[in-house]
Every structure is written in structure tokens, then in C-alpha cells.
Amino acid sequence: MEKLKIAIQKKGRLSEKSLELFKDCGIKFSTGISSLKTESSNFPVELLFLRDDDIPQYVEKSVADIGILGENEVLEKNKNVKSIRKLGFASCRLSLAIPKEEEYTGITYFNNKKVATSYPHILEEYFKNNNINAELEEIGGSVEIAPSIGLADGICDLVSSGSTLLTNGLKEVEVVLKSQAVMIANPNLSEEKQEILEKLIFRLEAKKKSNEHKYIILNAPNDKLEDIIKVIPGMRSPSVFPLADGKWSSFHSVVKEDTFWEVIDELKEKGAEGILVLPIEKMIY
Ligand code: PRT
Ligand code: ZN
């Protein structure tokens, strides 16, 4: 049987979360990231541990079938790969920053300026779209020190908390791109591999839905039954169990995390008591 080969970052910000995704899906691996690759003992996948910069190329060339990396890297490398889904971690932005004492006059500030970056393709495209004529200085790392050593007037680099910019006397002036971890795939997977991928995505989806929902249990008088069902419709409809006190029932249902507090307020208003809210491990429907 074929195995789906998955490239993940060997060592860095994405490694731990990438491995966690498989753990959440019940996929087990015998060895850790100390090796070059490892096979799962209970699912037809193999993990390859690579530098994130190399993942788009490996996926394009079918050395790996799918990969997990930042959108920033996928766009910069611009290889023939398909983005399948966003994974909701490693969120950051690719931003332009300049020395904090400089007066920023808008994007035209960058005309005839020199900007250091590890993302020359994305930045070139961005400047082109904004009719800016700037010079790019491509460097591999420690981009934030470029202005202070006189290599460039500004930088374009990834930012999450903003503290790196701050400690280097820089201020963020434009967001070029918002990024998070994504799953990419080779566009020509065999049918068998496509099937494995779909199974994997099904499991990821179940985990994601479970994170977005809460299990809710509450007690309410029977005459409030209809009102309460309107507030917590559940996956099909809520389960209702009679309590020993015949005039009351216990309701079990699921609520979405994003509307959670409004729902709770409404339930209390409708007469609900003893509300319990529990995390959901997996959700399949
Ligand atoms: O060795 P390899 O090439 O595999 O790793 P790498 O050094 O290229 O990548 P790594 O592990 O640093 O980052 C991997 C991915 O994580 C990136 O491609 C992004 O998609 C994502 N990510 C999320 C980040 C950040 N947040 C981030 N803050 N990548 C880098 N940073 C750096 C940034 O370059 C800057 O130096 O963190 C600093 C800024 O952070 P703040 O919090 O001070 O703003
Ligand atoms: Zn890298």
C-alpha cells in the first residue's frame, strides 16, 4: 500500500504544532524528529523532516506529497503546489518597518529607499502593485539589524508580538501580508494518496470542529422546553432527559465557541439552571 509522504519543519516554530496535528488525529510515530524521516505505525503516512524553505520545492517535485509551512514561505517560493487548508497556528504578518525616529509619510516613503528582506519576491510584487520604486537587499536572517548597520533604510520581515522591532529601534509601518501555517499538496497525487489525504483532512476537521464547539448540559423546567430548544438547537436536536423531579428536564447540546456567551445569557433568561460546559474531544457529523 502507498504511503502519503508529509514534509514538516525539522526544527523551528512550526515543528511542535505540526507534530501535534497528527497526534490530535490519533496518528502515531515511532521515532522523533532526531531522524530524517519516520513512518506511522497506525496510518499510511510517512513524515519527512526538512527546512521549511525547502518544503515547497520538495512537494512540487513529489519528494513529499504534502507539506506544512507558513503561507509566507509558500508565496515567496511560488512553486507549483496547491494550498489545501489553513491550520490556524504560527500566525504572523510580513511587515515593512523603518527606524522609529523617521517620519512616515505613507507608502511613497519607500521610493528610492533600500529595503532589506528575506522575502524579495513577495516584496517586489507588493512594491510593483503600489507603484513604488525601491531597491531590495536580500538577506538570509537578522534582517532587523540592517538599518542600524547601514545596510538598508528599512526592512520587510515577519512580525508577531512586535518586540523584535521595538528592541531594534524600528516601527512597523505597513502590513504586506498576513500569514499562518498551511497545508500544501502536490497537484497530481495518485488516487490512493488522495484518499489517504482525504481521511487525514476528515480527522483534522473533526478536531477543528471540536475546538470550535462546547458541550453544554443544563437543567430547566419542562414548560421552557420549546424556548430552550430554540436557543441550543444542537447537531440535530438537543437530547432531553427527565430529572427525578418530574417537572424538570436536563438538556444536552453543543454550542459554538464564538456565540457561547450570548447563548449562555439567553439560556439563563429562559430559566436554565445548573449550566455545565465541557470541552469536546472530537466532533463528527
Ligand atoms: O530552519 P528553518 O529554515 O526550517 O526555519 P526558519 O528559521 O526559516 O523558520 P522559523 O522556525 O523561524 O519560522 C517558521 C515559520 O513560522 C515562518 O515562516 C512563519 O510562517 C512562522 N512565524 C510566526 C514566524 C514568526 N511568527 C516570527 N515571529 N517566523 C519568524 N518570526 C521571527 C521574525 O522573523 C522576527 O525575527 O520572529 C521575530 C519577530 O517576532 P516578534 O514576536 O518579536 O515580533
Ligand atoms: Zn526557513
Tab-separated table of C-alpha atoms and ligand atoms in Angstrom:
chain	number	residue	atom	x	y	z
A	1	MET	CA	0.000	0.000	0.000
A	2	GLU	CA	1.196	3.509	-0.808
A	3	LYS	CA	2.047	5.937	1.958
A	4	LEU	CA	1.371	9.658	1.936
A	5	LYS	CA	4.697	11.459	2.416
A	6	ILE	CA	4.348	14.567	4.557
A	7	ALA	CA	7.079	17.192	4.865
A	8	ILE	CA	7.206	19.156	8.092
A	9	GLN	CA	9.758	21.562	9.545
A	10	LYS	CA	12.589	19.730	11.271
A	11	LYS	CA	13.393	22.342	13.874
A	12	GLY	CA	11.714	25.686	14.384
A	13	ARG	CA	8.496	27.454	15.198
A	14	LEU	CA	6.318	25.061	13.207
A	15	SER	CA	7.744	21.712	14.337
A	16	GLU	CA	5.910	21.115	17.576
A	17	LYS	CA	2.479	22.229	16.321
A	18	SER	CA	2.878	20.215	13.131
A	19	LEU	CA	3.558	17.033	15.118
A	20	GLU	CA	0.671	17.875	17.433
A	21	LEU	CA	-1.733	17.900	14.475
A	22	PHE	CA	-1.003	14.240	13.816
A	23	LYS	CA	-1.258	13.369	17.482
A	24	ASP	CA	-4.689	15.040	17.587
A	25	CYS	CA	-5.689	12.835	14.663
A	26	GLY	CA	-4.631	9.678	16.516
A	27	ILE	CA	-1.663	9.101	14.186
A	28	LYS	CA	1.337	7.622	15.983
A	29	PHE	CA	5.015	7.742	15.048
A	30	SER	CA	7.741	5.525	16.382
A	31	THR	CA	10.729	7.869	16.208
A	32	GLY	CA	11.012	11.593	16.842
A	33	ILE	CA	12.463	14.437	14.802
A	34	SER	CA	16.029	13.349	15.524
A	35	SER	CA	15.807	11.178	12.404
A	36	LEU	CA	15.342	12.283	8.801
A	37	LYS	CA	12.019	10.552	8.434
A	38	THR	CA	9.618	8.338	10.319
A	39	GLU	CA	6.638	6.146	9.466
A	40	SER	CA	3.380	5.915	11.333
A	41	SER	CA	2.547	2.583	12.923
A	42	ASN	CA	-1.226	3.041	12.546
A	43	PHE	CA	-1.868	5.245	9.478
A	44	PRO	CA	-0.364	5.114	5.940
A	45	VAL	CA	1.800	8.224	6.247
A	46	GLU	CA	5.500	8.959	6.460
A	47	LEU	CA	6.956	12.181	7.869
A	48	LEU	CA	9.993	13.877	6.338
A	49	PHE	CA	11.783	16.465	8.475
A	50	LEU	CA	13.090	19.358	6.396
A	51	ARG	CA	13.954	23.050	6.482
A	52	ASP	CA	10.764	24.975	5.836
A	53	ASP	CA	12.372	26.848	2.895
A	54	ASP	CA	12.811	23.549	1.047
A	55	ILE	CA	9.289	22.201	1.556
A	56	PRO	CA	7.572	23.866	-1.471
A	57	GLN	CA	10.246	22.526	-3.811
A	58	TYR	CA	10.083	19.015	-2.335
A	59	VAL	CA	6.307	18.982	-2.710
A	60	GLU	CA	6.467	20.295	-6.280
A	61	LYS	CA	8.979	17.574	-7.191
A	62	SER	CA	6.896	14.860	-5.455
A	63	VAL	CA	9.654	14.018	-2.980
A	64	ALA	CA	6.893	14.780	-0.481
A	65	ASP	CA	3.171	14.638	-1.293
A	66	ILE	CA	2.055	17.257	1.155
A	67	GLY	CA	3.774	19.774	3.403
A	68	ILE	CA	3.113	22.020	6.371
A	69	LEU	CA	4.640	25.503	6.427
A	70	GLY	CA	3.937	29.223	6.654
A	71	GLU	CA	1.924	30.877	3.867
A	72	ASN	CA	4.714	33.460	3.675
A	73	GLU	CA	7.150	30.769	2.570
A	74	VAL	CA	4.673	29.233	0.102
A	75	LEU	CA	4.080	32.600	-1.576
A	76	GLU	CA	7.752	33.520	-1.612
A	77	LYS	CA	8.835	30.270	-3.238
A	78	ASN	CA	5.920	30.356	-5.700
A	79	LYS	CA	6.200	26.677	-6.692
A	80	ASN	CA	3.569	24.611	-8.438
A	81	VAL	CA	1.773	23.401	-5.281
A	82	LYS	CA	-1.815	23.596	-4.060
A	83	SER	CA	-2.727	25.222	-0.745
A	84	ILE	CA	-5.279	22.883	0.783
A	85	ARG	CA	-6.153	24.397	4.114
A	86	LYS	CA	-5.129	26.900	6.726
A	87	LEU	CA	-4.115	25.351	10.022
A	88	GLY	CA	-4.655	28.190	12.469
A	89	PHE	CA	-1.227	28.344	14.098
A	90	ALA	CA	2.045	30.295	13.625
A	91	SER	CA	0.094	33.431	12.791
A	92	CYS	CA	2.251	36.400	11.915
A	93	ARG	CA	2.489	39.230	9.421
A	94	LEU	CA	5.100	40.266	6.921
A	95	SER	CA	5.581	43.963	7.515
A	96	LEU	CA	7.622	46.928	6.416
A	97	ALA	CA	9.426	48.746	9.225
A	98	ILE	CA	11.624	51.818	9.425
A	99	PRO	CA	13.745	53.476	12.150
A	100	LYS	CA	11.338	54.831	14.756
A	101	GLU	CA	12.632	58.389	14.620
A	102	GLU	CA	11.846	58.642	10.888
A	103	GLU	CA	8.653	60.389	9.874
A	104	TYR	CA	6.482	58.026	7.868
A	105	THR	CA	4.635	59.722	5.055
A	106	GLY	CA	2.798	56.755	3.569
A	107	ILE	CA	3.861	54.034	1.170
A	108	THR	CA	5.626	56.543	-1.149
A	109	TYR	CA	8.179	56.897	1.655
A	110	PHE	CA	9.831	53.828	0.155
A	111	ASN	CA	10.502	55.426	-3.237
A	112	ASN	CA	14.269	55.344	-3.816
A	113	LYS	CA	14.849	53.669	-0.454
A	114	LYS	CA	16.756	50.470	0.203
A	115	VAL	CA	14.835	47.694	1.970
A	116	ALA	CA	16.419	44.554	3.459
A	117	THR	CA	14.335	41.377	3.407
A	118	SER	CA	14.340	37.592	3.174
A	119	TYR	CA	11.146	37.838	1.090
A	120	PRO	CA	12.296	39.553	-2.121
A	121	HIS	CA	9.622	38.076	-4.402
A	122	ILE	CA	6.653	38.977	-2.232
A	123	LEU	CA	8.077	42.436	-1.595
A	124	GLU	CA	8.909	43.096	-5.235
A	125	GLU	CA	5.328	42.229	-6.172
A	126	TYR	CA	3.993	44.444	-3.379
A	127	PHE	CA	6.064	47.448	-4.437
A	128	LYS	CA	5.116	46.871	-8.064
A	129	ASN	CA	1.392	46.849	-7.200
A	130	ASN	CA	1.851	50.089	-5.276
A	131	ASN	CA	3.993	51.772	-7.952
A	132	ILE	CA	6.954	52.081	-5.631
A	133	ASN	CA	10.451	52.135	-6.938
A	134	ALA	CA	12.633	50.769	-4.122
A	135	GLU	CA	15.852	48.807	-4.055
A	136	LEU	CA	15.721	45.382	-2.375
A	137	GLU	CA	18.600	43.926	-0.428
A	138	GLU	CA	18.081	40.188	0.036
A	139	ILE	CA	19.492	38.766	3.257
A	140	GLY	CA	19.005	35.393	4.913
A	141	GLY	CA	18.485	36.340	8.538
A	142	SER	CA	18.854	39.001	11.261
A	143	VAL	CA	17.056	41.374	8.940
A	144	GLU	CA	16.139	43.666	11.836
A	145	ILE	CA	19.706	44.882	12.287
A	146	ALA	CA	20.094	46.035	8.661
A	147	PRO	CA	19.158	49.710	9.224
A	148	SER	CA	21.412	50.144	12.285
A	149	ILE	CA	24.470	48.773	10.450
A	150	GLY	CA	23.778	50.957	7.437
A	151	LEU	CA	22.822	48.168	5.051
A	152	ALA	CA	19.313	49.464	4.339
A	153	ASP	CA	16.839	52.262	5.141
A	154	GLY	CA	14.079	49.907	6.174
A	155	ILE	CA	13.218	46.234	6.444
A	156	CYS	CA	10.467	43.849	5.457
A	157	ASP	CA	10.257	40.949	7.901
A	158	LEU	CA	7.910	38.711	9.866
A	159	VAL	CA	6.392	40.184	12.996
A	160	SER	CA	4.299	38.550	15.673
A	161	SER	CA	4.491	40.358	19.028
A	162	GLY	CA	6.457	43.302	17.619
A	163	SER	CA	9.124	43.146	20.322
A	164	THR	CA	11.983	42.417	17.898
A	165	LEU	CA	11.198	45.616	16.008
A	166	LEU	CA	10.957	47.548	19.240
A	167	THR	CA	14.302	46.361	20.630
A	168	ASN	CA	15.956	47.265	17.329
A	169	GLY	CA	14.579	50.795	17.281
A	170	LEU	CA	12.175	50.135	14.407
A	171	LYS	CA	8.470	50.815	13.870
A	172	GLU	CA	6.028	48.836	11.759
A	173	VAL	CA	4.522	50.980	9.014
A	174	GLU	CA	2.818	48.651	6.514
A	175	VAL	CA	1.498	45.090	6.615
A	176	VAL	CA	2.417	43.415	3.343
A	177	LEU	CA	0.891	40.033	4.105
A	178	LYS	CA	-0.898	38.147	6.875
A	179	SER	CA	0.272	34.588	7.291
A	180	GLN	CA	-0.363	31.372	9.198
A	181	ALA	CA	0.609	27.722	8.819
A	182	VAL	CA	-0.984	25.974	5.836
A	183	MET	CA	-1.071	22.523	4.325
A	184	ILE	CA	0.114	22.338	0.726
A	185	ALA	CA	-0.075	19.422	-1.695
A	186	ASN	CA	1.376	18.289	-4.964
A	187	PRO	CA	-1.366	18.938	-7.548
A	188	ASN	CA	-1.027	15.469	-9.127
A	189	LEU	CA	-1.471	12.985	-6.297
A	190	SER	CA	-2.362	9.393	-7.160
A	191	GLU	CA	-5.892	8.313	-6.375
A	192	GLU	CA	-4.655	6.204	-3.500
A	193	LYS	CA	-2.732	9.095	-1.946
A	194	GLN	CA	-5.657	11.425	-2.490
A	195	GLU	CA	-7.796	9.006	-0.482
A	196	ILE	CA	-5.312	8.965	2.389
A	197	LEU	CA	-5.209	12.764	2.305
A	198	GLU	CA	-8.997	12.945	2.490
A	199	LYS	CA	-9.001	10.652	5.525
A	200	LEU	CA	-6.395	12.856	7.158
A	201	ILE	CA	-8.398	16.004	6.421
A	202	PHE	CA	-11.542	14.383	7.788
A	203	ARG	CA	-9.741	13.797	11.090
A	204	LEU	CA	-8.316	17.323	11.161
A	205	GLU	CA	-11.773	18.719	10.505
A	206	ALA	CA	-13.268	16.694	13.377
A	207	LYS	CA	-10.631	18.090	15.722
A	208	LYS	CA	-11.144	21.646	14.460
A	209	LYS	CA	-14.905	21.454	14.902
A	210	SER	CA	-14.448	20.096	18.407
A	211	ASN	CA	-12.233	23.074	19.273
A	212	GLU	CA	-14.864	25.444	17.942
A	213	HIS	CA	-17.684	23.927	19.989
A	214	LYS	CA	-18.527	23.234	23.619
A	215	TYR	CA	-20.731	20.578	25.105
A	216	ILE	CA	-23.399	22.109	27.301
A	217	ILE	CA	-25.592	20.494	29.945
A	218	LEU	CA	-28.313	22.379	31.806
A	219	ASN	CA	-31.483	21.917	33.777
A	220	ALA	CA	-34.752	23.707	33.011
A	221	PRO	CA	-38.452	23.408	33.777
A	222	ASN	CA	-40.378	21.315	31.231
A	223	ASP	CA	-42.599	24.233	30.234
A	224	LYS	CA	-39.459	26.048	28.992
A	225	LEU	CA	-38.534	23.150	26.716
A	226	GLU	CA	-39.538	24.793	23.432
A	227	ASP	CA	-37.825	28.107	24.249
A	228	ILE	CA	-34.592	26.407	25.195
A	229	ILE	CA	-34.501	24.182	22.116
A	230	LYS	CA	-34.672	27.351	20.003
A	231	VAL	CA	-31.537	28.684	21.707
A	232	ILE	CA	-29.487	25.453	21.590
A	233	PRO	CA	-30.560	23.528	18.511
A	234	GLY	CA	-27.579	21.120	18.757
A	235	MET	CA	-26.251	18.956	15.942
A	236	ARG	CA	-29.654	17.512	15.107
A	237	SER	CA	-31.690	18.468	18.162
A	238	PRO	CA	-30.725	18.563	21.828
A	239	SER	CA	-31.086	15.463	23.992
A	240	VAL	CA	-33.633	15.914	26.755
A	241	PHE	CA	-33.622	13.668	29.819
A	242	PRO	CA	-36.238	13.776	32.569
A	243	LEU	CA	-34.982	14.652	36.049
A	244	ALA	CA	-36.187	12.789	39.164
A	245	ASP	CA	-38.277	15.865	39.842
A	246	GLY	CA	-40.855	15.259	37.082
A	247	LYS	CA	-41.353	18.958	36.294
A	248	TRP	CA	-37.747	19.487	35.229
A	249	SER	CA	-35.510	18.118	32.480
A	250	SER	CA	-31.814	18.024	31.701
A	251	PHE	CA	-30.778	19.309	28.265
A	252	HIS	CA	-27.575	18.251	26.476
A	253	SER	CA	-26.393	20.047	23.371
A	254	VAL	CA	-23.440	21.720	21.638
A	255	VAL	CA	-22.808	25.436	21.228
A	256	LYS	CA	-20.330	27.279	19.064
A	257	GLU	CA	-17.466	28.896	20.906
A	258	ASP	CA	-17.905	32.245	19.130
A	259	THR	CA	-21.544	32.695	20.205
A	260	PHE	CA	-21.036	30.998	23.534
A	261	TRP	CA	-21.595	33.876	25.974
A	262	GLU	CA	-24.675	35.212	24.209
A	263	VAL	CA	-26.168	31.748	24.272
A	264	ILE	CA	-25.481	31.364	27.992
A	265	ASP	CA	-27.096	34.743	28.728
A	266	GLU	CA	-30.158	33.805	26.731
A	267	LEU	CA	-30.446	30.413	28.397
A	268	LYS	CA	-30.349	31.981	31.855
A	269	GLU	CA	-33.056	34.391	30.795
A	270	LYS	CA	-35.205	31.478	29.638
A	271	GLY	CA	-34.949	29.816	33.046
A	272	ALA	CA	-31.964	27.460	32.677
A	273	GLU	CA	-30.079	26.481	35.830
A	274	GLY	CA	-27.070	24.354	36.739
A	275	ILE	CA	-25.324	25.011	33.438
A	276	LEU	CA	-22.246	22.845	32.820
A	277	VAL	CA	-19.915	23.486	29.888
A	278	LEU	CA	-17.422	20.823	28.777
A	279	PRO	CA	-14.723	20.656	26.104
A	280	ILE	CA	-15.337	18.289	23.202
A	281	GLU	CA	-12.557	15.888	22.236
A	282	LYS	CA	-13.712	15.061	18.675
A	283	MET	CA	-16.750	16.031	16.671
A	284	ILE	CA	-18.029	14.071	13.689
A	285	TYR	CA	-21.172	14.774	11.725
B	1	PRT	O1	15.472	26.286	9.797
B	1	PRT	P1	14.260	26.633	9.015
B	1	PRT	O2	14.551	27.303	7.708
B	1	PRT	O3	13.328	25.455	8.896
B	1	PRT	O4	13.437	27.678	9.930
B	1	PRT	P2	13.298	29.278	9.831
B	1	PRT	O5	14.304	29.872	10.737
B	1	PRT	O6	13.242	29.714	8.415
B	1	PRT	O7	11.832	29.477	10.369
B	1	PRT	P3	11.202	29.734	11.808
B	1	PRT	O8	11.138	28.456	12.570
B	1	PRT	O9	11.803	30.927	12.479
B	1	PRT	O10	9.734	30.165	11.344
B	1	PRT	C1	8.936	29.306	10.629
B	1	PRT	C2	7.641	29.991	10.278
B	1	PRT	O11	6.973	30.423	11.464
B	1	PRT	C3	7.747	31.253	9.464
B	1	PRT	O12	7.953	31.002	8.078
B	1	PRT	C4	6.396	31.914	9.727
B	1	PRT	O13	5.410	31.391	8.873
B	1	PRT	C5	6.080	31.484	11.156
B	1	PRT	N1	6.268	32.575	12.150
B	1	PRT	C6	5.304	33.019	13.000
B	1	PRT	C7	7.371	33.293	12.384
B	1	PRT	C8	7.077	34.216	13.400
B	1	PRT	N2	5.773	34.014	13.760
B	1	PRT	C9	8.086	35.121	13.860
B	1	PRT	N3	7.822	35.923	14.751
B	1	PRT	N4	8.626	33.253	11.851
B	1	PRT	C10	9.566	34.089	12.300
B	1	PRT	N5	9.364	35.022	13.269
B	1	PRT	C11	10.547	35.854	13.663
B	1	PRT	C12	10.730	37.074	12.776
B	1	PRT	O14	11.498	36.751	11.625
B	1	PRT	C13	11.476	38.018	13.701
B	1	PRT	O15	12.843	37.743	13.744
B	1	PRT	O16	10.417	36.354	14.971
B	1	PRT	C14	10.866	37.683	15.047
B	1	PRT	C15	9.714	38.614	15.306
B	1	PRT	O17	8.924	38.174	16.362
B	1	PRT	P4	8.298	39.231	17.370
B	1	PRT	O18	7.410	38.403	18.265
B	1	PRT	O19	9.430	39.855	18.129
B	1	PRT	O20	7.514	40.228	16.577
B	2	ZN	ZN	13.415	28.737	6.828
